[in-house]
Amino acid sequence: MPLSGGKGYDMLVGSSEAESLRKIQVKTKRTPPWYVKQASFKGKSLNQVTVYVLIGPENGNKPVRFFIAENRLLAKHVHRPSRWKKNALMPVKAVEKYEGRWDALLK
């Protein structure tokens, strides 16, 4: 169960200088795309950071990759299949330039 008890985030991040903690969503897949909620890319959720984790094949011959970005930066890349009402897909091509951007957690 997520730290938030299903409230739309998986962990809280902050620094000793920060006045508040930042809510972080984590999405993990062996192969892309990632499944996302459309609501994560609207309103207040646009400022939330999501960490997209690509763990790769079970044989483990590729390193784990991390892509970190605010939802507002990826909103235009969300793909919703025609029959899906609440969920969508996030393609790896959309997140590639955010690989290893851990600094986004504390902005």
mmCIF file of N, CA, C and O in Angstrom:
data_model
loop_
_atom_site.group_PDB
_atom_site.id
_atom_site.type_symbol
_atom_site.label_atom_id
_atom_site.label_comp_id
_atom_site.label_asym_id
_atom_site.label_seq_id
_atom_site.Cartn_x
_atom_site.Cartn_y
_atom_site.Cartn_z
ATOM 1 N N MET A 1 0.847 -1.188 0.000
ATOM 2 C CA MET A 1 0.000 0.000 0.000
ATOM 3 C C MET A 1 0.883 1.238 0.000
ATOM 4 O O MET A 1 1.875 1.303 0.714
ATOM 5 N N PRO A 2 0.521 2.235 -0.771
ATOM 6 C CA PRO A 2 1.310 3.464 -0.796
ATOM 7 C C PRO A 2 1.277 4.181 0.544
ATOM 8 O O PRO A 2 0.341 4.029 1.329
ATOM 9 N N LEU A 3 2.291 4.983 0.780
ATOM 10 C CA LEU A 3 2.383 5.791 1.992
ATOM 11 C C LEU A 3 1.117 6.616 2.183
ATOM 12 O O LEU A 3 0.618 6.793 3.278
ATOM 13 N N SER A 4 0.575 7.111 1.098
ATOM 14 C CA SER A 4 -0.568 8.025 1.150
ATOM 15 C C SER A 4 -1.901 7.313 1.369
ATOM 16 O O SER A 4 -2.920 7.962 1.511
ATOM 17 N N GLY A 5 -1.902 5.988 1.360
ATOM 18 C CA GLY A 5 -3.158 5.269 1.499
ATOM 19 C C GLY A 5 -4.046 5.440 0.274
ATOM 20 O O GLY A 5 -5.261 5.437 0.374
ATOM 21 N N GLY A 6 -3.440 5.622 -0.895
ATOM 22 C CA GLY A 6 -4.199 5.756 -2.136
ATOM 23 C C GLY A 6 -4.631 7.170 -2.462
ATOM 24 O O GLY A 6 -5.544 7.375 -3.232
ATOM 25 N N LYS A 7 -3.990 8.164 -1.902
ATOM 26 C CA LYS A 7 -4.371 9.565 -2.117
ATOM 27 C C LYS A 7 -3.651 10.218 -3.297
ATOM 28 O O LYS A 7 -3.605 11.428 -3.394
ATOM 29 N N GLY A 8 -3.048 9.448 -4.189
ATOM 30 C CA GLY A 8 -2.441 10.023 -5.378
ATOM 31 C C GLY A 8 -0.952 10.273 -5.291
ATOM 32 O O GLY A 8 -0.396 10.889 -6.182
ATOM 33 N N TYR A 9 -0.310 9.827 -4.241
ATOM 34 C CA TYR A 9 1.143 9.938 -4.165
ATOM 35 C C TYR A 9 1.689 8.735 -3.408
ATOM 36 O O TYR A 9 0.971 8.068 -2.674
ATOM 37 N N ASP A 10 2.981 8.458 -3.602
ATOM 38 C CA ASP A 10 3.602 7.281 -3.006
ATOM 39 C C ASP A 10 4.618 7.614 -1.923
ATOM 40 O O ASP A 10 4.915 6.782 -1.075
ATOM 41 N N MET A 11 5.187 8.816 -1.990
ATOM 42 C CA MET A 11 6.158 9.198 -0.961
ATOM 43 C C MET A 11 6.206 10.715 -0.840
ATOM 44 O O MET A 11 5.723 11.434 -1.713
ATOM 45 N N LEU A 12 6.790 11.161 0.251
ATOM 46 C CA LEU A 12 6.984 12.583 0.507
ATOM 47 C C LEU A 12 8.474 12.868 0.501
ATOM 48 O O LEU A 12 9.262 12.094 1.038
ATOM 49 N N VAL A 13 8.859 13.986 -0.113
ATOM 50 C CA VAL A 13 10.272 14.344 -0.224
ATOM 51 C C VAL A 13 10.446 15.782 0.234
ATOM 52 O O VAL A 13 9.617 16.641 -0.047
ATOM 53 N N GLY A 14 11.545 16.042 0.932
ATOM 54 C CA GLY A 14 11.852 17.399 1.357
ATOM 55 C C GLY A 14 13.311 17.503 1.738
ATOM 56 O O GLY A 14 14.033 16.512 1.789
ATOM 57 N N SER A 15 13.744 18.719 1.992
ATOM 58 C CA SER A 15 15.116 18.947 2.445
ATOM 59 C C SER A 15 15.051 19.639 3.799
ATOM 60 O O SER A 15 13.989 20.106 4.233
ATOM 61 N N SER A 16 16.175 19.744 4.457
ATOM 62 C CA SER A 16 16.200 20.389 5.772
ATOM 63 C C SER A 16 15.819 21.860 5.673
ATOM 64 O O SER A 16 15.351 22.449 6.636
ATOM 65 N N GLU A 17 15.989 22.473 4.499
ATOM 66 C CA GLU A 17 15.645 23.885 4.306
ATOM 67 C C GLU A 17 14.188 24.075 3.861
ATOM 68 O O GLU A 17 13.668 25.188 3.916
ATOM 69 N N ALA A 18 13.554 23.030 3.419
ATOM 70 C CA ALA A 18 12.202 23.139 2.877
ATOM 71 C C ALA A 18 11.179 23.375 3.987
ATOM 72 O O ALA A 18 11.289 22.815 5.075
ATOM 73 N N GLU A 19 10.194 24.193 3.683
ATOM 74 C CA GLU A 19 9.125 24.471 4.632
ATOM 75 C C GLU A 19 8.037 23.405 4.599
ATOM 76 O O GLU A 19 7.248 23.292 5.527
ATOM 77 N N SER A 20 7.978 22.655 3.509
ATOM 78 C CA SER A 20 6.965 21.616 3.383
ATOM 79 C C SER A 20 7.538 20.428 2.615
ATOM 80 O O SER A 20 8.618 20.497 2.047
ATOM 81 N N LEU A 21 6.772 19.364 2.614
ATOM 82 C CA LEU A 21 7.165 18.157 1.883
ATOM 83 C C LEU A 21 6.433 18.121 0.545
ATOM 84 O O LEU A 21 5.314 18.607 0.417
ATOM 85 N N ARG A 22 7.079 17.524 -0.434
ATOM 86 C CA ARG A 22 6.501 17.423 -1.771
ATOM 87 C C ARG A 22 5.980 16.012 -1.989
ATOM 88 O O ARG A 22 6.659 15.028 -1.699
ATOM 89 N N LYS A 23 4.767 15.911 -2.534
ATOM 90 C CA LYS A 23 4.170 14.615 -2.835
ATOM 91 C C LYS A 23 4.749 14.091 -4.147
ATOM 92 O O LYS A 23 4.788 14.809 -5.141
ATOM 93 N N ILE A 24 5.166 12.829 -4.135
ATOM 94 C CA ILE A 24 5.791 12.206 -5.304
ATOM 95 C C ILE A 24 5.012 10.941 -5.665
ATOM 96 O O ILE A 24 4.724 10.110 -4.810
ATOM 97 N N GLN A 25 4.713 10.810 -6.942
ATOM 98 C CA GLN A 25 4.086 9.603 -7.471
ATOM 99 C C GLN A 25 5.184 8.756 -8.112
ATOM 100 O O GLN A 25 6.082 9.301 -8.749
ATOM 101 N N VAL A 26 5.128 7.442 -7.946
ATOM 102 C CA VAL A 26 6.109 6.542 -8.556
ATOM 103 C C VAL A 26 5.370 5.539 -9.432
ATOM 104 O O VAL A 26 4.410 4.906 -8.990
ATOM 105 N N LYS A 27 5.819 5.417 -10.681
ATOM 106 C CA LYS A 27 5.248 4.463 -11.637
ATOM 107 C C LYS A 27 6.373 3.530 -12.071
ATOM 108 O O LYS A 27 7.417 3.984 -12.535
ATOM 109 N N THR A 28 6.166 2.225 -11.919
ATOM 110 C CA THR A 28 7.207 1.248 -12.234
ATOM 111 C C THR A 28 6.695 0.231 -13.249
ATOM 112 O O THR A 28 5.589 -0.276 -13.114
ATOM 113 N N LYS A 29 7.523 -0.027 -14.265
ATOM 114 C CA LYS A 29 7.193 -1.018 -15.298
ATOM 115 C C LYS A 29 8.474 -1.734 -15.743
ATOM 116 O O LYS A 29 9.548 -1.178 -15.679
ATOM 117 N N ARG A 30 8.317 -2.944 -16.224
ATOM 118 C CA ARG A 30 9.451 -3.645 -16.842
ATOM 119 C C ARG A 30 9.677 -3.102 -18.249
ATOM 120 O O ARG A 30 10.799 -2.953 -18.693
ATOM 121 N N THR A 31 8.605 -2.833 -18.962
ATOM 122 C CA THR A 31 8.676 -2.273 -20.310
ATOM 123 C C THR A 31 7.637 -1.158 -20.438
ATOM 124 O O THR A 31 6.555 -1.257 -19.863
ATOM 125 N N PRO A 32 7.969 -0.091 -21.154
ATOM 126 C CA PRO A 32 7.003 0.988 -21.323
ATOM 127 C C PRO A 32 5.873 0.553 -22.257
ATOM 128 O O PRO A 32 6.024 -0.440 -22.962
ATOM 129 N N PRO A 33 4.773 1.276 -22.268
ATOM 130 C CA PRO A 33 4.508 2.539 -21.594
ATOM 131 C C PRO A 33 4.026 2.325 -20.158
ATOM 132 O O PRO A 33 3.712 1.206 -19.756
ATOM 133 N N TRP A 34 3.957 3.420 -19.415
ATOM 134 C CA TRP A 34 3.446 3.389 -18.054
ATOM 135 C C TRP A 34 1.958 3.697 -18.082
ATOM 136 O O TRP A 34 1.496 4.495 -18.895
ATOM 137 N N TYR A 35 1.205 3.091 -17.172
ATOM 138 C CA TYR A 35 -0.207 3.402 -17.014
ATOM 139 C C TYR A 35 -0.327 4.587 -16.065
ATOM 140 O O TYR A 35 0.296 4.589 -14.996
ATOM 141 N N VAL A 36 -1.099 5.602 -16.444
ATOM 142 C CA VAL A 36 -1.276 6.802 -15.629
ATOM 143 C C VAL A 36 -2.758 7.153 -15.549
ATOM 144 O O VAL A 36 -3.556 6.686 -16.367
ATOM 145 N N LYS A 37 -3.099 7.980 -14.578
ATOM 146 C CA LYS A 37 -4.463 8.498 -14.470
ATOM 147 C C LYS A 37 -4.515 9.844 -15.174
ATOM 148 O O LYS A 37 -3.646 10.688 -14.958
ATOM 149 N N GLN A 38 -5.523 10.061 -15.965
ATOM 150 C CA GLN A 38 -5.666 11.339 -16.666
ATOM 151 C C GLN A 38 -5.750 12.501 -15.682
ATOM 152 O O GLN A 38 -5.234 13.586 -15.951
ATOM 153 N N ALA A 39 -6.358 12.273 -14.528
ATOM 154 C CA ALA A 39 -6.507 13.330 -13.519
ATOM 155 C C ALA A 39 -5.162 13.838 -13.006
ATOM 156 O O ALA A 39 -5.072 14.961 -12.506
ATOM 157 N N SER A 40 -4.107 13.047 -13.149
ATOM 158 C CA SER A 40 -2.776 13.463 -12.697
ATOM 159 C C SER A 40 -2.188 14.572 -13.565
ATOM 160 O O SER A 40 -1.159 15.144 -13.217
ATOM 161 N N PHE A 41 -2.820 14.865 -14.669
ATOM 162 C CA PHE A 41 -2.300 15.848 -15.615
ATOM 163 C C PHE A 41 -3.260 17.027 -15.801
ATOM 164 O O PHE A 41 -3.299 17.658 -16.841
ATOM 165 N N LYS A 42 -4.004 17.307 -14.707
ATOM 166 C CA LYS A 42 -4.960 18.419 -14.707
ATOM 167 C C LYS A 42 -4.941 19.109 -13.350
ATOM 168 O O LYS A 42 -4.644 18.493 -12.327
ATOM 169 N N GLY A 43 -5.286 20.387 -13.335
ATOM 170 C CA GLY A 43 -5.445 21.140 -12.087
ATOM 171 C C GLY A 43 -4.225 21.136 -11.188
ATOM 172 O O GLY A 43 -3.090 21.263 -11.644
ATOM 173 N N LYS A 44 -4.450 20.943 -9.892
ATOM 174 C CA LYS A 44 -3.363 20.978 -8.899
ATOM 175 C C LYS A 44 -2.334 19.870 -9.121
ATOM 176 O O LYS A 44 -1.179 20.013 -8.746
ATOM 177 N N SER A 45 -2.747 18.784 -9.715
ATOM 178 C CA SER A 45 -1.839 17.653 -9.943
ATOM 179 C C SER A 45 -0.749 17.964 -10.962
ATOM 180 O O SER A 45 0.243 17.243 -11.050
ATOM 181 N N LEU A 46 -0.903 19.033 -11.719
ATOM 182 C CA LEU A 46 0.120 19.397 -12.713
ATOM 183 C C LEU A 46 1.466 19.687 -12.063
ATOM 184 O O LEU A 46 2.511 19.499 -12.674
ATOM 185 N N ASN A 47 1.472 20.157 -10.815
ATOM 186 C CA ASN A 47 2.722 20.475 -10.128
ATOM 187 C C ASN A 47 3.341 19.283 -9.423
ATOM 188 O O ASN A 47 4.440 19.376 -8.889
ATOM 189 N N GLN A 48 2.645 18.178 -9.388
ATOM 190 C CA GLN A 48 3.184 16.982 -8.743
ATOM 191 C C GLN A 48 4.302 16.388 -9.593
ATOM 192 O O GLN A 48 4.261 16.442 -10.821
ATOM 193 N N VAL A 49 5.288 15.805 -8.947
ATOM 194 C CA VAL A 49 6.383 15.128 -9.639
ATOM 195 C C VAL A 49 6.092 13.640 -9.688
ATOM 196 O O VAL A 49 5.605 13.057 -8.714
ATOM 197 N N THR A 50 6.372 13.045 -10.827
ATOM 198 C CA THR A 50 6.260 11.594 -10.967
ATOM 199 C C THR A 50 7.628 11.033 -11.332
ATOM 200 O O THR A 50 8.334 11.592 -12.169
ATOM 201 N N VAL A 51 7.987 9.935 -10.669
ATOM 202 C CA VAL A 51 9.206 9.201 -10.996
ATOM 203 C C VAL A 51 8.772 7.975 -11.785
ATOM 204 O O VAL A 51 8.048 7.120 -11.265
ATOM 205 N N TYR A 52 9.182 7.924 -13.034
ATOM 206 C CA TYR A 52 8.893 6.776 -13.901
ATOM 207 C C TYR A 52 10.104 5.857 -13.835
ATOM 208 O O TYR A 52 11.214 6.258 -14.197
ATOM 209 N N VAL A 53 9.883 4.639 -13.349
ATOM 210 C CA VAL A 53 10.967 3.673 -13.174
ATOM 211 C C VAL A 53 10.816 2.579 -14.220
ATOM 212 O O VAL A 53 9.756 1.974 -14.340
ATOM 213 N N LEU A 54 11.883 2.354 -14.955
ATOM 214 C CA LEU A 54 11.906 1.297 -15.970
ATOM 215 C C LEU A 54 12.895 0.248 -15.472
ATOM 216 O O LEU A 54 14.103 0.462 -15.505
ATOM 217 N N ILE A 55 12.360 -0.867 -14.950
ATOM 218 C CA ILE A 55 13.242 -1.863 -14.342
ATOM 219 C C ILE A 55 13.790 -2.865 -15.338
ATOM 220 O O ILE A 55 14.725 -3.599 -15.025
ATOM 221 N N GLY A 56 13.235 -2.909 -16.530
ATOM 222 C CA GLY A 56 13.778 -3.770 -17.568
ATOM 223 C C GLY A 56 13.392 -5.230 -17.418
ATOM 224 O O GLY A 56 12.597 -5.602 -16.562
ATOM 225 N N PRO A 57 13.992 -6.070 -18.262
ATOM 226 C CA PRO A 57 13.627 -7.492 -18.290
ATOM 227 C C PRO A 57 14.018 -8.225 -17.007
ATOM 228 O O PRO A 57 14.901 -7.798 -16.268
ATOM 229 N N GLU A 58 13.352 -9.344 -16.784
ATOM 230 C CA GLU A 58 13.597 -10.138 -15.573
ATOM 231 C C GLU A 58 15.024 -10.646 -15.466
ATOM 232 O O GLU A 58 15.523 -10.839 -14.366
ATOM 233 N N ASN A 59 15.690 -10.860 -16.584
ATOM 234 C CA ASN A 59 17.061 -11.376 -16.518
ATOM 235 C C ASN A 59 18.044 -10.334 -15.979
ATOM 236 O O ASN A 59 19.195 -10.653 -15.705
ATOM 237 N N GLY A 60 17.595 -9.099 -15.859
ATOM 238 C CA GLY A 60 18.403 -8.065 -15.213
ATOM 239 C C GLY A 60 19.661 -7.651 -15.947
ATOM 240 O O GLY A 60 20.598 -7.157 -15.329
ATOM 241 N N ASN A 61 19.716 -7.822 -17.251
ATOM 242 C CA ASN A 61 20.944 -7.485 -17.974
ATOM 243 C C ASN A 61 20.995 -6.014 -18.397
ATOM 244 O O ASN A 61 21.918 -5.609 -19.076
ATOM 245 N N LYS A 62 19.996 -5.219 -17.999
ATOM 246 C CA LYS A 62 20.017 -3.782 -18.269
ATOM 247 C C LYS A 62 19.842 -3.050 -16.943
ATOM 248 O O LYS A 62 19.100 -3.504 -16.072
ATOM 249 N N PRO A 63 20.498 -1.909 -16.781
ATOM 250 C CA PRO A 63 20.346 -1.167 -15.523
ATOM 251 C C PRO A 63 18.952 -0.547 -15.399
ATOM 252 O O PRO A 63 18.305 -0.241 -16.413
ATOM 253 N N VAL A 64 18.515 -0.364 -14.172
ATOM 254 C CA VAL A 64 17.249 0.318 -13.915
ATOM 255 C C VAL A 64 17.405 1.775 -14.328
ATOM 256 O O VAL A 64 18.442 2.395 -14.100
ATOM 257 N N ARG A 65 16.369 2.313 -14.954
ATOM 258 C CA ARG A 65 16.398 3.711 -15.407
ATOM 259 C C ARG A 65 15.313 4.493 -14.678
ATOM 260 O O ARG A 65 14.219 3.982 -14.449
ATOM 261 N N PHE A 66 15.626 5.740 -14.326
ATOM 262 C CA PHE A 66 14.705 6.610 -13.608
ATOM 263 C C PHE A 66 14.504 7.895 -14.402
ATOM 264 O O PHE A 66 15.468 8.534 -14.821
ATOM 265 N N PHE A 67 13.244 8.284 -14.571
ATOM 266 C CA PHE A 67 12.873 9.513 -15.280
ATOM 267 C C PHE A 67 12.019 10.325 -14.312
ATOM 268 O O PHE A 67 11.010 9.821 -13.803
ATOM 269 N N ILE A 68 12.408 11.570 -14.046
ATOM 270 C CA ILE A 68 11.748 12.374 -13.023
ATOM 271 C C ILE A 68 11.301 13.700 -13.617
ATOM 272 O O ILE A 68 12.118 14.481 -14.105
ATOM 273 N N ALA A 69 9.981 13.977 -13.561
ATOM 274 C CA ALA A 69 9.469 15.221 -14.140
ATOM 275 C C ALA A 69 8.161 15.635 -13.478
ATOM 276 O O ALA A 69 7.408 14.790 -12.978
ATOM 277 N N GLU A 70 7.904 16.942 -13.515
ATOM 278 C CA GLU A 70 6.608 17.447 -13.078
ATOM 279 C C GLU A 70 5.569 17.048 -14.128
ATOM 280 O O GLU A 70 5.854 17.048 -15.331
ATOM 281 N N ASN A 71 4.381 16.762 -13.660
ATOM 282 C CA ASN A 71 3.315 16.324 -14.570
ATOM 283 C C ASN A 71 3.009 17.358 -15.646
ATOM 284 O O ASN A 71 2.676 17.001 -16.773
ATOM 285 N N ARG A 72 3.139 18.641 -15.326
ATOM 286 C CA ARG A 72 2.830 19.694 -16.306
ATOM 287 C C ARG A 72 3.732 19.605 -17.534
ATOM 288 O O ARG A 72 3.331 19.966 -18.630
ATOM 289 N N LEU A 73 4.946 19.100 -17.349
ATOM 290 C CA LEU A 73 5.889 18.981 -18.462
ATOM 291 C C LEU A 73 5.539 17.825 -19.401
ATOM 292 O O LEU A 73 6.021 17.779 -20.536
ATOM 293 N N LEU A 74 4.727 16.913 -18.916
ATOM 294 C CA LEU A 74 4.405 15.710 -19.694
ATOM 295 C C LEU A 74 2.943 15.640 -20.132
ATOM 296 O O LEU A 74 2.557 14.738 -20.872
ATOM 297 N N ALA A 75 2.132 16.586 -19.686
ATOM 298 C CA ALA A 75 0.683 16.527 -19.933
ATOM 299 C C ALA A 75 0.324 16.366 -21.411
ATOM 300 O O ALA A 75 -0.591 15.618 -21.752
ATOM 301 N N LYS A 76 1.052 17.024 -22.282
ATOM 302 C CA LYS A 76 0.711 16.941 -23.705
ATOM 303 C C LYS A 76 1.067 15.590 -24.333
ATOM 304 O O LYS A 76 0.665 15.294 -25.448
ATOM 305 N N HIS A 77 1.811 14.766 -23.601
ATOM 306 C CA HIS A 77 2.230 13.466 -24.133
ATOM 307 C C HIS A 77 1.352 12.303 -23.675
ATOM 308 O O HIS A 77 1.565 11.174 -24.098
ATOM 309 N N VAL A 78 0.396 12.577 -22.798
ATOM 310 C CA VAL A 78 -0.486 11.520 -22.305
ATOM 311 C C VAL A 78 -1.324 10.989 -23.463
ATOM 312 O O VAL A 78 -1.930 11.757 -24.207
ATOM 313 N N HIS A 79 -1.327 9.683 -23.617
ATOM 314 C CA HIS A 79 -2.106 9.059 -24.694
ATOM 315 C C HIS A 79 -3.260 8.273 -24.075
ATOM 316 O O HIS A 79 -3.048 7.383 -23.256
ATOM 317 N N ARG A 80 -4.482 8.618 -24.480
ATOM 318 C CA ARG A 80 -5.670 7.932 -23.974
ATOM 319 C C ARG A 80 -6.303 7.111 -25.088
ATOM 320 O O ARG A 80 -6.836 7.667 -26.054
ATOM 321 N N PRO A 81 -6.237 5.789 -24.965
ATOM 322 C CA PRO A 81 -6.942 4.948 -25.935
ATOM 323 C C PRO A 81 -8.438 5.287 -25.927
ATOM 324 O O PRO A 81 -8.997 5.660 -24.889
ATOM 325 N N SER A 82 -9.085 5.163 -27.053
ATOM 326 C CA SER A 82 -10.463 5.643 -27.236
ATOM 327 C C SER A 82 -11.476 5.092 -26.233
ATOM 328 O O SER A 82 -12.399 5.792 -25.859
ATOM 329 N N ARG A 83 -11.331 3.899 -25.773
ATOM 330 C CA ARG A 83 -12.316 3.316 -24.846
ATOM 331 C C ARG A 83 -11.981 3.554 -23.375
ATOM 332 O O ARG A 83 -12.743 3.160 -22.502
ATOM 333 N N TRP A 84 -10.864 4.158 -23.105
ATOM 334 C CA TRP A 84 -10.467 4.403 -21.718
ATOM 335 C C TRP A 84 -11.093 5.699 -21.232
ATOM 336 O O TRP A 84 -11.051 6.723 -21.908
ATOM 337 N N LYS A 85 -11.650 5.670 -20.030
ATOM 338 C CA LYS A 85 -12.301 6.866 -19.492
ATOM 339 C C LYS A 85 -11.414 7.629 -18.506
ATOM 340 O O LYS A 85 -11.336 8.845 -18.563
ATOM 341 N N LYS A 86 -10.748 6.934 -17.599
ATOM 342 C CA LYS A 86 -9.981 7.604 -16.544
ATOM 343 C C LYS A 86 -8.470 7.419 -16.671
ATOM 344 O O LYS A 86 -7.710 8.206 -16.128
ATOM 345 N N ASN A 87 -8.048 6.386 -17.335
ATOM 346 C CA ASN A 87 -6.627 6.070 -17.415
ATOM 347 C C ASN A 87 -6.055 6.396 -18.788
ATOM 348 O O ASN A 87 -6.781 6.671 -19.730
ATOM 349 N N ALA A 88 -4.737 6.359 -18.860
ATOM 350 C CA ALA A 88 -4.043 6.675 -20.106
ATOM 351 C C ALA A 88 -2.668 6.030 -20.068
ATOM 352 O O ALA A 88 -2.321 5.323 -19.107
ATOM 353 N N LEU A 89 -1.859 6.318 -21.081
ATOM 354 C CA LEU A 89 -0.511 5.770 -21.191
ATOM 355 C C LEU A 89 0.511 6.900 -21.303
ATOM 356 O O LEU A 89 0.237 7.929 -21.916
ATOM 357 N N MET A 90 1.686 6.683 -20.727
ATOM 358 C CA MET A 90 2.795 7.621 -20.864
ATOM 359 C C MET A 90 3.916 6.886 -21.608
ATOM 360 O O MET A 90 4.499 5.934 -21.085
ATOM 361 N N PRO A 91 4.236 7.312 -22.827
ATOM 362 C CA PRO A 91 5.280 6.642 -23.612
ATOM 363 C C PRO A 91 6.685 7.011 -23.127
ATOM 364 O O PRO A 91 6.905 8.108 -22.606
ATOM 365 N N VAL A 92 7.620 6.110 -23.314
ATOM 366 C CA VAL A 92 9.000 6.357 -22.880
ATOM 367 C C VAL A 92 9.607 7.548 -23.627
ATOM 368 O O VAL A 92 10.400 8.298 -23.064
ATOM 369 N N LYS A 93 9.229 7.738 -24.863
ATOM 370 C CA LYS A 93 9.770 8.853 -25.650
ATOM 371 C C LYS A 93 9.495 10.203 -24.978
ATOM 372 O O LYS A 93 10.297 11.126 -25.058
ATOM 373 N N ALA A 94 8.360 10.308 -24.296
ATOM 374 C CA ALA A 94 7.979 11.553 -23.632
ATOM 375 C C ALA A 94 8.845 11.849 -22.407
ATOM 376 O O ALA A 94 9.066 13.009 -22.065
ATOM 377 N N VAL A 95 9.347 10.817 -21.749
ATOM 378 C CA VAL A 95 10.088 11.019 -20.494
ATOM 379 C C VAL A 95 11.599 10.941 -20.651
ATOM 380 O O VAL A 95 12.337 11.265 -19.722
ATOM 381 N N GLU A 96 12.084 10.529 -21.806
ATOM 382 C CA GLU A 96 13.522 10.286 -21.995
ATOM 383 C C GLU A 96 14.412 11.457 -21.592
ATOM 384 O O GLU A 96 15.455 11.250 -20.990
ATOM 385 N N LYS A 97 14.023 12.675 -21.894
ATOM 386 C CA LYS A 97 14.898 13.808 -21.579
ATOM 387 C C LYS A 97 14.930 14.134 -20.085
ATOM 388 O O LYS A 97 15.720 14.963 -19.655
ATOM 389 N N TYR A 98 14.110 13.462 -19.297
ATOM 390 C CA TYR A 98 14.082 13.681 -17.851
ATOM 391 C C TYR A 98 14.792 12.559 -17.084
ATOM 392 O O TYR A 98 14.661 12.451 -15.875
ATOM 393 N N GLU A 99 15.554 11.759 -17.790
ATOM 394 C CA GLU A 99 16.265 10.659 -17.135
ATOM 395 C C GLU A 99 17.287 11.207 -16.138
ATOM 396 O O GLU A 99 18.081 12.100 -16.445
ATOM 397 N N GLY A 100 17.238 10.657 -14.924
ATOM 398 C CA GLY A 100 18.195 11.035 -13.889
ATOM 399 C C GLY A 100 18.021 12.439 -13.326
ATOM 400 O O GLY A 100 18.898 12.940 -12.630
ATOM 401 N N ARG A 101 16.909 13.086 -13.570
ATOM 402 C CA ARG A 101 16.677 14.469 -13.124
ATOM 403 C C ARG A 101 16.178 14.517 -11.676
ATOM 404 O O ARG A 101 15.105 15.016 -11.382
ATOM 405 N N TRP A 102 16.974 14.001 -10.758
ATOM 406 C CA TRP A 102 16.608 13.945 -9.343
ATOM 407 C C TRP A 102 16.397 15.351 -8.757
ATOM 408 O O TRP A 102 15.681 15.509 -7.775
ATOM 409 N N ASP A 103 16.996 16.358 -9.365
ATOM 410 C CA ASP A 103 16.837 17.731 -8.885
ATOM 411 C C ASP A 103 15.372 18.180 -8.940
ATOM 412 O O ASP A 103 14.963 19.065 -8.182
ATOM 413 N N ALA A 104 14.572 17.560 -9.787
ATOM 414 C CA ALA A 104 13.163 17.930 -9.915
ATOM 415 C C ALA A 104 12.369 17.618 -8.638
ATOM 416 O O ALA A 104 11.316 18.204 -8.401
ATOM 417 N N LEU A 105 12.887 16.739 -7.810
ATOM 418 C CA LEU A 105 12.183 16.374 -6.580
ATOM 419 C C LEU A 105 12.114 17.533 -5.590
ATOM 420 O O LEU A 105 11.181 17.636 -4.800
ATOM 421 N N LEU A 106 13.113 18.392 -5.605
ATOM 422 C CA LEU A 106 13.194 19.442 -4.588
ATOM 423 C C LEU A 106 12.942 20.853 -5.117
ATOM 424 O O LEU A 106 13.206 21.824 -4.436
ATOM 425 N N LYS A 107 12.427 20.989 -6.318
ATOM 426 C CA LYS A 107 12.151 22.323 -6.873
ATOM 427 C C LYS A 107 10.945 22.933 -6.216
ATOM 428 O O LYS A 107 10.034 22.298 -5.813
#
